[in-house]
PDB file of C-alpha atoms and ligand atoms in Angstrom:
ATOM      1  CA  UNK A   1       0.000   0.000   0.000  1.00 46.00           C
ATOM      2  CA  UNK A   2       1.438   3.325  -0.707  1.00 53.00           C
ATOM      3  CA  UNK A   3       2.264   6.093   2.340  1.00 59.00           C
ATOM      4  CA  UNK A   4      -1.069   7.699   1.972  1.00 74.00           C
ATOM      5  CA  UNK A   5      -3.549   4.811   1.946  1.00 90.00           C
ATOM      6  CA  UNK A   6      -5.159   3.380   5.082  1.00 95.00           C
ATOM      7  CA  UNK A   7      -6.755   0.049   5.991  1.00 97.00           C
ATOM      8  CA  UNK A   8     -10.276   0.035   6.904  1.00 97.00           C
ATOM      9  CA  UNK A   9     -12.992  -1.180   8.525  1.00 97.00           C
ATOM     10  CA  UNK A  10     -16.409  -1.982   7.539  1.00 98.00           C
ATOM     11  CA  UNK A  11     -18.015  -0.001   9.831  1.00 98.00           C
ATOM     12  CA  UNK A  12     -15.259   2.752   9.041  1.00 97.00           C
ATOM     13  CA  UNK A  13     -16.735   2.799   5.359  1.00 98.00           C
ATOM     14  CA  UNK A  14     -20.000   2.661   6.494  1.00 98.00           C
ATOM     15  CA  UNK A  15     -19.796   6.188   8.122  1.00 98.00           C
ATOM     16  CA  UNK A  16     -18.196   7.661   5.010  1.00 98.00           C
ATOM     17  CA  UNK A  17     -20.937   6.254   2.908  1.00 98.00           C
ATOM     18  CA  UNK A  18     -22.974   7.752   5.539  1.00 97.00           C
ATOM     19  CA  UNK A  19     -21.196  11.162   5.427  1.00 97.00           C
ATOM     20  CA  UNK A  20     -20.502  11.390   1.640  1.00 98.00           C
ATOM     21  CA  UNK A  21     -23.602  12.574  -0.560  1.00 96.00           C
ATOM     22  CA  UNK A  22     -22.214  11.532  -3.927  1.00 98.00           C
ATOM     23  CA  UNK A  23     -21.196   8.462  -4.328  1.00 98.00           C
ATOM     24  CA  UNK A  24     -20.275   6.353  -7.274  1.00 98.00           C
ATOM     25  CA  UNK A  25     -18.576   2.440  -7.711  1.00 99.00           C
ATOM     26  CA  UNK A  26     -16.204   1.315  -9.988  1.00 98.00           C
ATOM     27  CA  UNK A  27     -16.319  -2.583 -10.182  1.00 98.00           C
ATOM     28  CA  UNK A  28     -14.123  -5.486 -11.678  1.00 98.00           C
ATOM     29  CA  UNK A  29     -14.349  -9.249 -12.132  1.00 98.00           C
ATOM     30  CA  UNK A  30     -13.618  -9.815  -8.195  1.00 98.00           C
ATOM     31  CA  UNK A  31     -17.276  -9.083  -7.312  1.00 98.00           C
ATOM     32  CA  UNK A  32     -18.450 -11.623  -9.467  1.00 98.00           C
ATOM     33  CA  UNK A  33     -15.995 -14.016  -8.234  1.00 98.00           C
ATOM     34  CA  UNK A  34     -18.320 -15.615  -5.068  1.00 98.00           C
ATOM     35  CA  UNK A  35     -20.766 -15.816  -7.960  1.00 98.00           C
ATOM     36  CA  UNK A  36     -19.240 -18.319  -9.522  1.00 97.00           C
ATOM     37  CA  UNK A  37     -17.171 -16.036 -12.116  1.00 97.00           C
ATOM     38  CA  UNK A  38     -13.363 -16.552 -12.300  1.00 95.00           C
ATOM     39  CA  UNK A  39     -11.322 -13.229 -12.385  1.00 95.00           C
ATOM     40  CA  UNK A  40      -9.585 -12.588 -15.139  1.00 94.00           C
ATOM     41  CA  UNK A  41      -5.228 -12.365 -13.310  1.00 93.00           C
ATOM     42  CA  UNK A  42      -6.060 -14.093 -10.151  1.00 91.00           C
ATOM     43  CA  UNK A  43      -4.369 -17.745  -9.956  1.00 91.00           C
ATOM     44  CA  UNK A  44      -6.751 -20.148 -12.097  1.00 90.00           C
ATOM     45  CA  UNK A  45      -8.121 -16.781 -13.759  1.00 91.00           C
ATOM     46  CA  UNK A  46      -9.197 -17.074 -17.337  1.00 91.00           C
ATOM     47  CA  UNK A  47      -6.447 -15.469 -19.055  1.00 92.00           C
ATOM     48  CA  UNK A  48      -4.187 -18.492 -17.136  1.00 93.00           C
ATOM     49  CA  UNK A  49      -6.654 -20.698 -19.389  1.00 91.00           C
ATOM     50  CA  UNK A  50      -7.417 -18.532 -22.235  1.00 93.00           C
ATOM     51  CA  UNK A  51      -4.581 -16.134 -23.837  1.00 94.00           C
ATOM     52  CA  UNK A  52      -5.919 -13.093 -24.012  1.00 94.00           C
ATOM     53  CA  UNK A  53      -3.754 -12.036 -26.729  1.00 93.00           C
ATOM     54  CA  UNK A  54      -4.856 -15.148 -28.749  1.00 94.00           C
ATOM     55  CA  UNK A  55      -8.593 -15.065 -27.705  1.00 95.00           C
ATOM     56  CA  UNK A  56      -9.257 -11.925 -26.572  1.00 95.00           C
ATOM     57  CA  UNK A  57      -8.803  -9.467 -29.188  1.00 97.00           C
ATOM     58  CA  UNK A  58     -10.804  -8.008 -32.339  1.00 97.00           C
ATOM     59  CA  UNK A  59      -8.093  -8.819 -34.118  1.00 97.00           C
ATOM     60  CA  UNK A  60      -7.883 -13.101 -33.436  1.00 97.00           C
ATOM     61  CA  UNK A  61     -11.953 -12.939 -33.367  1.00 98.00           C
ATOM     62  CA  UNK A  62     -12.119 -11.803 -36.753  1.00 97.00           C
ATOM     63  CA  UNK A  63      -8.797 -14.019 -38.027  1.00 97.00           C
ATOM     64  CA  UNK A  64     -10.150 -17.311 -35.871  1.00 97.00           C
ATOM     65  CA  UNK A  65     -13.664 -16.888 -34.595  1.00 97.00           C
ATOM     66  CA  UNK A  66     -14.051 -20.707 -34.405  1.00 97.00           C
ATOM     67  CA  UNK A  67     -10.638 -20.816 -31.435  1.00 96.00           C
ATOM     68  CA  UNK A  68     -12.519 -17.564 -30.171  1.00 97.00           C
ATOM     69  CA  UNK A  69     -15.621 -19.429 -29.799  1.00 97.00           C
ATOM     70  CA  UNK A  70     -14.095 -21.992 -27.487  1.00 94.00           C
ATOM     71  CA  UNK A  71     -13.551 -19.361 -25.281  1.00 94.00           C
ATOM     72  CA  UNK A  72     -17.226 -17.024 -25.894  1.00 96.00           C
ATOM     73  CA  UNK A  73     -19.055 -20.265 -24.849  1.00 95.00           C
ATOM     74  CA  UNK A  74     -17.242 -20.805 -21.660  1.00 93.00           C
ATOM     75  CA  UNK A  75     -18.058 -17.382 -20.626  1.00 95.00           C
ATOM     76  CA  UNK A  76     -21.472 -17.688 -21.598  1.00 95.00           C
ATOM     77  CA  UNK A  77     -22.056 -21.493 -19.709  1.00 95.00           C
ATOM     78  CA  UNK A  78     -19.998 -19.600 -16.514  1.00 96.00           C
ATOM     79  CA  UNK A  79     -22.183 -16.358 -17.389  1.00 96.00           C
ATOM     80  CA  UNK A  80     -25.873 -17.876 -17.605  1.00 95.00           C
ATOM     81  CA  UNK A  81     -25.345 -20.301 -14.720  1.00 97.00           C
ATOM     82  CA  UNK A  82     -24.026 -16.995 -12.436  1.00 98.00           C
ATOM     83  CA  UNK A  83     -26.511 -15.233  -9.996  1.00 98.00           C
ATOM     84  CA  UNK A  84     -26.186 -11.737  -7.825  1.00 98.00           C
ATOM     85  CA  UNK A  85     -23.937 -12.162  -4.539  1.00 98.00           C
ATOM     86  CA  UNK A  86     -24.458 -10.481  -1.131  1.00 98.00           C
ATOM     87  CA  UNK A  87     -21.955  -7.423  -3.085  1.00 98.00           C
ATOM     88  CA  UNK A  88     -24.394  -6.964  -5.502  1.00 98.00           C
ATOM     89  CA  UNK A  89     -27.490  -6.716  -3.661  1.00 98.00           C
ATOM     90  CA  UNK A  90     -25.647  -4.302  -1.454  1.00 98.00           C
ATOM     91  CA  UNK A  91     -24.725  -1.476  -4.059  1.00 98.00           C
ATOM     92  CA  UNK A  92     -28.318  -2.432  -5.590  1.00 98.00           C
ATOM     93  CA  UNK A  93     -29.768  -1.491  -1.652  1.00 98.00           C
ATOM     94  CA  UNK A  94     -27.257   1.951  -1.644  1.00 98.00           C
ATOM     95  CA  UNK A  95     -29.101   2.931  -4.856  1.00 98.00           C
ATOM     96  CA  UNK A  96     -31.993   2.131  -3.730  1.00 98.00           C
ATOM     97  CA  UNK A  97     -31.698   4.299  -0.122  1.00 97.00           C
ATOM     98  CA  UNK A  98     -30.547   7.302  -2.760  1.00 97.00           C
ATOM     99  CA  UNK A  99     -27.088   6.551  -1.612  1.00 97.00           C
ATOM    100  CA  UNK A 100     -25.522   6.188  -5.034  1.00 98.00           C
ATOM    101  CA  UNK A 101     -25.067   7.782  -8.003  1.00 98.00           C
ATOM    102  CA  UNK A 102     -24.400   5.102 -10.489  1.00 98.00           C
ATOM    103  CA  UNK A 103     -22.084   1.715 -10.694  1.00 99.00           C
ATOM    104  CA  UNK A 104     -19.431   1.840 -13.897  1.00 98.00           C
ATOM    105  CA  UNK A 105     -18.872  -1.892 -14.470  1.00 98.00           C
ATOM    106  CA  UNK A 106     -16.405  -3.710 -16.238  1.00 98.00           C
ATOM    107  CA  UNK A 107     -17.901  -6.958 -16.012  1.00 98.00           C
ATOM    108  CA  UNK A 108     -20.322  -8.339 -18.847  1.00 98.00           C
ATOM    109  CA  UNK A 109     -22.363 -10.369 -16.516  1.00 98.00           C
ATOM    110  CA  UNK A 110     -25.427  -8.598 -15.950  1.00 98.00           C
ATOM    111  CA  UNK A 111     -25.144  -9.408 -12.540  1.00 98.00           C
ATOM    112  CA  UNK A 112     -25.793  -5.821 -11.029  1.00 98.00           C
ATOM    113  CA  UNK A 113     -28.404  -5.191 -13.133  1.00 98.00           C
ATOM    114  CA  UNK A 114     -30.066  -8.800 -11.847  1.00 98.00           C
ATOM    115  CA  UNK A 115     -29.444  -7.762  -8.217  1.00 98.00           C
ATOM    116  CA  UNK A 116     -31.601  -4.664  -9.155  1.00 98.00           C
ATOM    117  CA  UNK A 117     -28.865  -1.661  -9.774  1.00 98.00           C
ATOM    118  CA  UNK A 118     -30.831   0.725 -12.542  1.00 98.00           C
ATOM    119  CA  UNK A 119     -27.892   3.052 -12.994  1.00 98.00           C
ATOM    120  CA  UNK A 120     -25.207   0.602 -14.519  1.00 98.00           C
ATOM    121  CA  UNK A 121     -22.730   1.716 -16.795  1.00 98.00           C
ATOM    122  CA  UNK A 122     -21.691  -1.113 -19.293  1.00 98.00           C
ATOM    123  CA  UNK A 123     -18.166  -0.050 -19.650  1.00 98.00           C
ATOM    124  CA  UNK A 124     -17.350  -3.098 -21.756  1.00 98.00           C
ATOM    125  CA  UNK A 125     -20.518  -4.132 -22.906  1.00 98.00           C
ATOM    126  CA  UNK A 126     -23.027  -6.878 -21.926  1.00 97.00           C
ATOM    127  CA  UNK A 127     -22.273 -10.714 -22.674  1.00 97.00           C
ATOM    128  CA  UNK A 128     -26.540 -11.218 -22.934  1.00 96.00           C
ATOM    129  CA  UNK A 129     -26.616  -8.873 -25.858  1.00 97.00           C
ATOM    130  CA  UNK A 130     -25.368 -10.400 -29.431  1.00 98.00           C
ATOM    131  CA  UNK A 131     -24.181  -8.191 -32.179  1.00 98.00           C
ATOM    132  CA  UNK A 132     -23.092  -8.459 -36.008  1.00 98.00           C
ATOM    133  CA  UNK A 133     -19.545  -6.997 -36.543  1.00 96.00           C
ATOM    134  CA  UNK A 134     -20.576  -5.786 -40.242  1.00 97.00           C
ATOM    135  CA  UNK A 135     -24.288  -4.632 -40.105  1.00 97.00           C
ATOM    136  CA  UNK A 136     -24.652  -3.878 -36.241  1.00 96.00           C
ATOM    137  CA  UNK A 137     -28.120  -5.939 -35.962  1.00 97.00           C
ATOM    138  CA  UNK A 138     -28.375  -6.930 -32.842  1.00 97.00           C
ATOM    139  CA  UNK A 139     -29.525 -10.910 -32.822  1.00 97.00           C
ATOM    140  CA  UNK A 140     -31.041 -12.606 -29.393  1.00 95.00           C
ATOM    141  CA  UNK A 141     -29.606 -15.209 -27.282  1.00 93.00           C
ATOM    142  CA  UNK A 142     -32.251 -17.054 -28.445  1.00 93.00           C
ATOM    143  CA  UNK A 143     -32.366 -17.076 -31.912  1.00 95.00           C
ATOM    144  CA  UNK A 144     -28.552 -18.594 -32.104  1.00 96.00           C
ATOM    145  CA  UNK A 145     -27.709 -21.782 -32.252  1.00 95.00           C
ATOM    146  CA  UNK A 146     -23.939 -22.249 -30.265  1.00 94.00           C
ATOM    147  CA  UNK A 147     -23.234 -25.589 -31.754  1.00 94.00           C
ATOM    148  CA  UNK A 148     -22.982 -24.140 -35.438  1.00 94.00           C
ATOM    149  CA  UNK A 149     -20.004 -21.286 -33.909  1.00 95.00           C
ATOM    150  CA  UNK A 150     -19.072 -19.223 -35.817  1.00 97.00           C
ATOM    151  CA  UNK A 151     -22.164 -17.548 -36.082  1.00 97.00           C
ATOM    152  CA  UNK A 152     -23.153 -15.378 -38.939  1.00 97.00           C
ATOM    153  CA  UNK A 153     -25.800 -12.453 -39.470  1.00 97.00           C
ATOM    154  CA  UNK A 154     -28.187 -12.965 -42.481  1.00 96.00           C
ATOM    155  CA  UNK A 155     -25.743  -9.674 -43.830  1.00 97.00           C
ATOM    156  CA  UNK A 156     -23.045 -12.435 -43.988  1.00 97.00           C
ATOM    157  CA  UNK A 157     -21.177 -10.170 -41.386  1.00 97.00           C
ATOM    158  CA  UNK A 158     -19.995 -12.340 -37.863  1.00 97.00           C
ATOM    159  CA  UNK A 159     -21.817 -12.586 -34.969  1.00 98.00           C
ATOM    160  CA  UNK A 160     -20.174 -11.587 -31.501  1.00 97.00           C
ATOM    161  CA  UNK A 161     -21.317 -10.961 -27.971  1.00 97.00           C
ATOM    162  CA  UNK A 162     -21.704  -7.500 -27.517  1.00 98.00           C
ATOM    163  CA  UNK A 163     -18.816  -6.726 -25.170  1.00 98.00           C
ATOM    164  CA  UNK A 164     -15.364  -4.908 -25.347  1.00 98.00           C
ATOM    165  CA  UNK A 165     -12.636  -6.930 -27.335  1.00 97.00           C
ATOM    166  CA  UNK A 166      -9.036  -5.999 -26.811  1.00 97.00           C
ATOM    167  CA  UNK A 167      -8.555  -3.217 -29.561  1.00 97.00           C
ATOM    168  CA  UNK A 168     -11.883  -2.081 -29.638  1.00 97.00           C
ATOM    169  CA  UNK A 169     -12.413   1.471 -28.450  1.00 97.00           C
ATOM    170  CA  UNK A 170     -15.421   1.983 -25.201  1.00 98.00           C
ATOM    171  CA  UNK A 171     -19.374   2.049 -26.370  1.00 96.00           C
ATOM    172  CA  UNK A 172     -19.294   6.416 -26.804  1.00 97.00           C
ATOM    173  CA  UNK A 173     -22.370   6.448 -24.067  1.00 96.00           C
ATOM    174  CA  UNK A 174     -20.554   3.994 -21.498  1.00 98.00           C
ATOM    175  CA  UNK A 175     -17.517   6.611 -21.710  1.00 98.00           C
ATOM    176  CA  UNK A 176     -19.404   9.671 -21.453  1.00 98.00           C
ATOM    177  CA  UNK A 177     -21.308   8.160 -18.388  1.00 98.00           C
ATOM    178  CA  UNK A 178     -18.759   6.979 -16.542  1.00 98.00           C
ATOM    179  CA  UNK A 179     -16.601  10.014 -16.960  1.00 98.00           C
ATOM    180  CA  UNK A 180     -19.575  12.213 -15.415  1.00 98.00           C
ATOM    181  CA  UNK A 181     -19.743   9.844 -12.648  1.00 98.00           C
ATOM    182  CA  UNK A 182     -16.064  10.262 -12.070  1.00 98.00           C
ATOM    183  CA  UNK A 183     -15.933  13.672 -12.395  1.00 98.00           C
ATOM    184  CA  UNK A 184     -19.173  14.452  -9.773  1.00 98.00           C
ATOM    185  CA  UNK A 185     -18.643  12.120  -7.140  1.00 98.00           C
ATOM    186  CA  UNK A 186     -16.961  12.821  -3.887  1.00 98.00           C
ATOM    187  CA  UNK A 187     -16.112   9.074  -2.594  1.00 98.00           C
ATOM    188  CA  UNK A 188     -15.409   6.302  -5.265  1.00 98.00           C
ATOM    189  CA  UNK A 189     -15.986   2.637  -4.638  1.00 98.00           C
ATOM    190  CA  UNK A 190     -13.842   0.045  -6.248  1.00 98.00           C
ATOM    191  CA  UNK A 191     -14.550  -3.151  -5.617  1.00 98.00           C
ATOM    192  CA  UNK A 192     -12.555  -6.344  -7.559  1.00 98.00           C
ATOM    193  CA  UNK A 193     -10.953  -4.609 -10.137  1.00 98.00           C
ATOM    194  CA  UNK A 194      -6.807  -5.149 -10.647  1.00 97.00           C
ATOM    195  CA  UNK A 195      -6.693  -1.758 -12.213  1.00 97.00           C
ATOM    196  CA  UNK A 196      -4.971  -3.218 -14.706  1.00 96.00           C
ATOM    197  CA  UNK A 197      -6.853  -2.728 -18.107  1.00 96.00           C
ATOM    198  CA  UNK A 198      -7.128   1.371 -19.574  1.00 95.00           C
ATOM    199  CA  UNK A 199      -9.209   3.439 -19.977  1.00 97.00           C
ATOM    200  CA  UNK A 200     -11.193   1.662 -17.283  1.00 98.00           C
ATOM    201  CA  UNK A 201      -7.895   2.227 -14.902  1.00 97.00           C
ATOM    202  CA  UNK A 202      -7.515   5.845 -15.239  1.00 97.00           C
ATOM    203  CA  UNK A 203     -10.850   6.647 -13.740  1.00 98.00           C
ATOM    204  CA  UNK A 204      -9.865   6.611  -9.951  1.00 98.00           C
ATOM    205  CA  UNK A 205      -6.809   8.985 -10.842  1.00 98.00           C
ATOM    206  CA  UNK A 206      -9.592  10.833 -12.815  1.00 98.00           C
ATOM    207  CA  UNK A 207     -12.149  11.099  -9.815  1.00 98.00           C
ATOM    208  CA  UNK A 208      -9.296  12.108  -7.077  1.00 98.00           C
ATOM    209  CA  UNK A 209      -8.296  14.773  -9.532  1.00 97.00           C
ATOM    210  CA  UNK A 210     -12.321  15.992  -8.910  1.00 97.00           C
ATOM    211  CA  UNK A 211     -12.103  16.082  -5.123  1.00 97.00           C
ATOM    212  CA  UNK A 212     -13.072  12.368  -5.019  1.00 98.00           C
ATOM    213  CA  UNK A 213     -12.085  10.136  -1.634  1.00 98.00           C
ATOM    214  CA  UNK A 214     -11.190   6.658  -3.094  1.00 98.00           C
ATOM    215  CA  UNK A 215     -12.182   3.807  -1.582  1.00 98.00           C
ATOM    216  CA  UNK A 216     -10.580   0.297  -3.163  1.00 98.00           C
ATOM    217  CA  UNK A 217     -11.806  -3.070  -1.630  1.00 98.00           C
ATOM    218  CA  UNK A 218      -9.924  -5.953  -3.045  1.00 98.00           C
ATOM    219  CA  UNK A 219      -8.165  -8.998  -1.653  1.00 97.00           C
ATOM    220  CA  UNK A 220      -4.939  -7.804  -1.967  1.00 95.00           C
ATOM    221  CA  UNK A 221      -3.332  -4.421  -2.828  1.00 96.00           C
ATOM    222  CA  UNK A 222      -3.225  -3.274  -6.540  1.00 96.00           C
ATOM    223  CA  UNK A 223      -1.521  -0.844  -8.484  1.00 95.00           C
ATOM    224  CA  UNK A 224      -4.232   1.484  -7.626  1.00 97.00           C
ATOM    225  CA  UNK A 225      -3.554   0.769  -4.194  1.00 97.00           C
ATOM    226  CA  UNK A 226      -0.039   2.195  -4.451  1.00 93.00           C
ATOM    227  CA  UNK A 227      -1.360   5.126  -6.605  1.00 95.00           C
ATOM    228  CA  UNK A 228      -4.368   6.437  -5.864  1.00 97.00           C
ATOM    229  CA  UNK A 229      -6.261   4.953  -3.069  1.00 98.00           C
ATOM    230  CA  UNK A 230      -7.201   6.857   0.055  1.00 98.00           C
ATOM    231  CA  UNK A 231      -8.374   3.610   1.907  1.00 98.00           C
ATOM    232  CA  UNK A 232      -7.746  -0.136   1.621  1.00 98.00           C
ATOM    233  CA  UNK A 233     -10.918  -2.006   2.263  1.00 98.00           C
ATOM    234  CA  UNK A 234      -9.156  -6.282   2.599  1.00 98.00           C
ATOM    235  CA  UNK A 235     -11.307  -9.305   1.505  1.00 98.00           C
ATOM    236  CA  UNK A 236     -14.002 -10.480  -0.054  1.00 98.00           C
ATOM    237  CA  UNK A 237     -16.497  -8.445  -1.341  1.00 98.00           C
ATOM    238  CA  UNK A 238     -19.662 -11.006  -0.927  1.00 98.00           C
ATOM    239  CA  UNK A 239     -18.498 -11.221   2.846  1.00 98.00           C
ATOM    240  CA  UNK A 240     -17.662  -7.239   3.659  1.00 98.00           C
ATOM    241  CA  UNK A 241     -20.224  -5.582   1.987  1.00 98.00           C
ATOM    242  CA  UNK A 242     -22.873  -6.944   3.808  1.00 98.00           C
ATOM    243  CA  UNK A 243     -20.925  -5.696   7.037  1.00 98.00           C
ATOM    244  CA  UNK A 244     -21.136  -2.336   5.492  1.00 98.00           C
ATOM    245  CA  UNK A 245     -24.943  -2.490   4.943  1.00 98.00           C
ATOM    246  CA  UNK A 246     -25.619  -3.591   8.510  1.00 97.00           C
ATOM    247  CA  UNK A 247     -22.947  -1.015  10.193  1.00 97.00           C
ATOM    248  CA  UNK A 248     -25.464   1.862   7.639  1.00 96.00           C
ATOM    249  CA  UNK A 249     -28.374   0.619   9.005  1.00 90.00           C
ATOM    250  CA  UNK A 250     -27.206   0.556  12.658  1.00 86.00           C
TER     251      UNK A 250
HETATM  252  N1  APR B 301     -13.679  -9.920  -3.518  1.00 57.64           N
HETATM  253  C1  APR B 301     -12.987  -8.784  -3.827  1.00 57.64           C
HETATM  254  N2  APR B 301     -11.985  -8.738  -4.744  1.00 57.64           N
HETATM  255  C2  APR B 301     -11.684  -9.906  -5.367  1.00 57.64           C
HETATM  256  C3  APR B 301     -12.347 -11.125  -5.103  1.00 57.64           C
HETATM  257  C4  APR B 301     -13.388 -11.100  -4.132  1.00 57.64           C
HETATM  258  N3  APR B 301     -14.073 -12.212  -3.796  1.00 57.64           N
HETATM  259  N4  APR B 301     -11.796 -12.099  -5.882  1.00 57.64           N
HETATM  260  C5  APR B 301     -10.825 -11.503  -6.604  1.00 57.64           C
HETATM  261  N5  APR B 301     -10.755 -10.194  -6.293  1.00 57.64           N
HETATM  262  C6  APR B 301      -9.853  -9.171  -6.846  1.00 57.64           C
HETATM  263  C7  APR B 301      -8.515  -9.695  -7.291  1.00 57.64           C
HETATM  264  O1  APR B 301      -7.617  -9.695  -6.184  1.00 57.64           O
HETATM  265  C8  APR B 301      -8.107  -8.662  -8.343  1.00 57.64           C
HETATM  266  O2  APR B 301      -7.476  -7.548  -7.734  1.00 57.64           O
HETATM  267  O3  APR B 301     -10.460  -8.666  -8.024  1.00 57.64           O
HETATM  268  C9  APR B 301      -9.444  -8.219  -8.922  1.00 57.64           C
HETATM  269  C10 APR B 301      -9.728  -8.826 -10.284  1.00 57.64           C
HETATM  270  O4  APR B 301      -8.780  -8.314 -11.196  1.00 57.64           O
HETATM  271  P1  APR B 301      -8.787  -8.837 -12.722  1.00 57.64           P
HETATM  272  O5  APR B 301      -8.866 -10.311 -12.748  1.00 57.64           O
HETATM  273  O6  APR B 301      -7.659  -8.130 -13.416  1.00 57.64           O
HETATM  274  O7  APR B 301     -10.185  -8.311 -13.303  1.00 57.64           O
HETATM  275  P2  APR B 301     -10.554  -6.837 -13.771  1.00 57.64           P
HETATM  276  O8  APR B 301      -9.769  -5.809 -13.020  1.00 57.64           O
HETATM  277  O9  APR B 301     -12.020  -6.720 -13.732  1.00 57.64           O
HETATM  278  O10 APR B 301     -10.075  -6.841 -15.304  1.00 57.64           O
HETATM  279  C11 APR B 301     -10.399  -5.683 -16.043  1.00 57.64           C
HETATM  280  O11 APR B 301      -9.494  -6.760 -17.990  1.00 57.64           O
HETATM  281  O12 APR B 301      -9.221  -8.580 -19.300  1.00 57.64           O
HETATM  282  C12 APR B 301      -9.935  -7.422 -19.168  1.00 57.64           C
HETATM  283  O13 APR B 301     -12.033  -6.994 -20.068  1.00 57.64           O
HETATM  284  C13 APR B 301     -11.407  -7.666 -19.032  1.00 57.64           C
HETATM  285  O14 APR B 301     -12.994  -6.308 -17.795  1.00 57.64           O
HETATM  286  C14 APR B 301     -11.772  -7.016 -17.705  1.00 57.64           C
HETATM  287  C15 APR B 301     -10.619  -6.064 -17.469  1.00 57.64           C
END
């Protein structure tokens, strides 16, 4: 942790959230990990399984979308069988007291949305939604068929889930949001996120620089831990945050 950040307590976090009036979250794979969801750099995380140069970009998707396909339908079999975790329901239950702003997600799960959050940002996109690369129809889960991969649109253009390859730029609106949220909060919540992938990363620097406290819960300390976070919030998110609700409501 660098000089300036400070462990805390759930309780300790509860009384900023109960002192702060706009507050935003910034979340990464790590909340949907006690939902079943491997993280992407954690030991046994998907790119240990799955290279993400060699599956993960625009660029292999379009060259090999049948090897990219091996790696869309384990997401989507880990994906559909995932539901909400006590972390979820608890940022759903600060929105729902007035208590915050907006969530900027990085995950593709749906899983905030599920737990009840209205104000998501879909930073890279949503792995329910399927979209063709050429014509931009969008096509529904259940009008494909995932044992003829690679899919194609009746434009002749490939099928994808509609999320954020490596070397695509961020969905315009997702930017735009999440920048507003990060520029008008005053106390940032990350939860599960390495910090590892831009833009996505430079939105805690981004916040601070707008008079934002940042508040990073993760299992271990990050980069943004030893760059930009004000407290250090240890462990796992499906266990703490429920400590957090009940120290609000007490
Ligand atoms: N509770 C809290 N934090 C957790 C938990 C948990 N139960 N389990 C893991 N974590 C932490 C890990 O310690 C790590 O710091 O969550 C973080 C997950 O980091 P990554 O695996 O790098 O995932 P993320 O930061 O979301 O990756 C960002 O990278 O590959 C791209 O597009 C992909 O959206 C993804 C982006």
């Amino acid at each position: 942790m660098n000089a300036s950040s400070q462990e805390i307590t759930p309780a300790d976090l509860a009384d900023l959230i109960r002192r702060k009036p706009r507050i935003a979250a910034l979340t990464g794979a790590g909340i949907s990990v006690e939902s079943g969801i491997p993280d992407f750099r954690s030991p046994g995380g998907l790119w240990e399984r799955f290279a993400p140069m060699e599956y993960a970009t625009i660029h292999a998707f379009r060259k090999n979308p049948a090897k990219v396909w091996g790696l869309l339908k384990e997401m989507d079999r880990i994906i559909t069988a995932a539901r909400p975790n006590p972390a979820h329901y608890a940022l759903a239950e600060l929105e729902a007291k007035g208590k915050l702003l907006g969530i900027i997600t990085q995950n593709v799960d749906n899983l905030h949305q599920a737990a009840g959050s209205k104000k998501v940002v879909e930073y890279h996109g949503n792995a329910h939604r399927f979209v063709c690369l050429n014509c931009h129809g969008q096509h529904p889960r259940e009008s494909l068929d995932f044992s003829q991969v690679p899919l194609y649109c009746y434009c002749g253009g490939l099928i994808k889930p509609d999320v954020v390859f490596f070397g695509e730029p961020i969905p315009r609106e997702g930017k735009r949001d999440a920048d507003h949220l990060a520029a008008t909060c005053d106390l940032l919540l990350i939860i599960g996120t390495s910090g590892e992938v831009s833009p996505a990363n430079y939105l805690p620097g981004f916040a601070q620089g707008n008079g934002a406290l940042i508040v990073e819960n993760n299992l271990e300390p990050t980069r943004l831990t030893r760059t930009v976070t004000d407290y250090f919030l240890p462990g796992k998110a499906g266990e703490l945050w429920p400590e957090v609700m009940k120290n609000l409501d007490s």
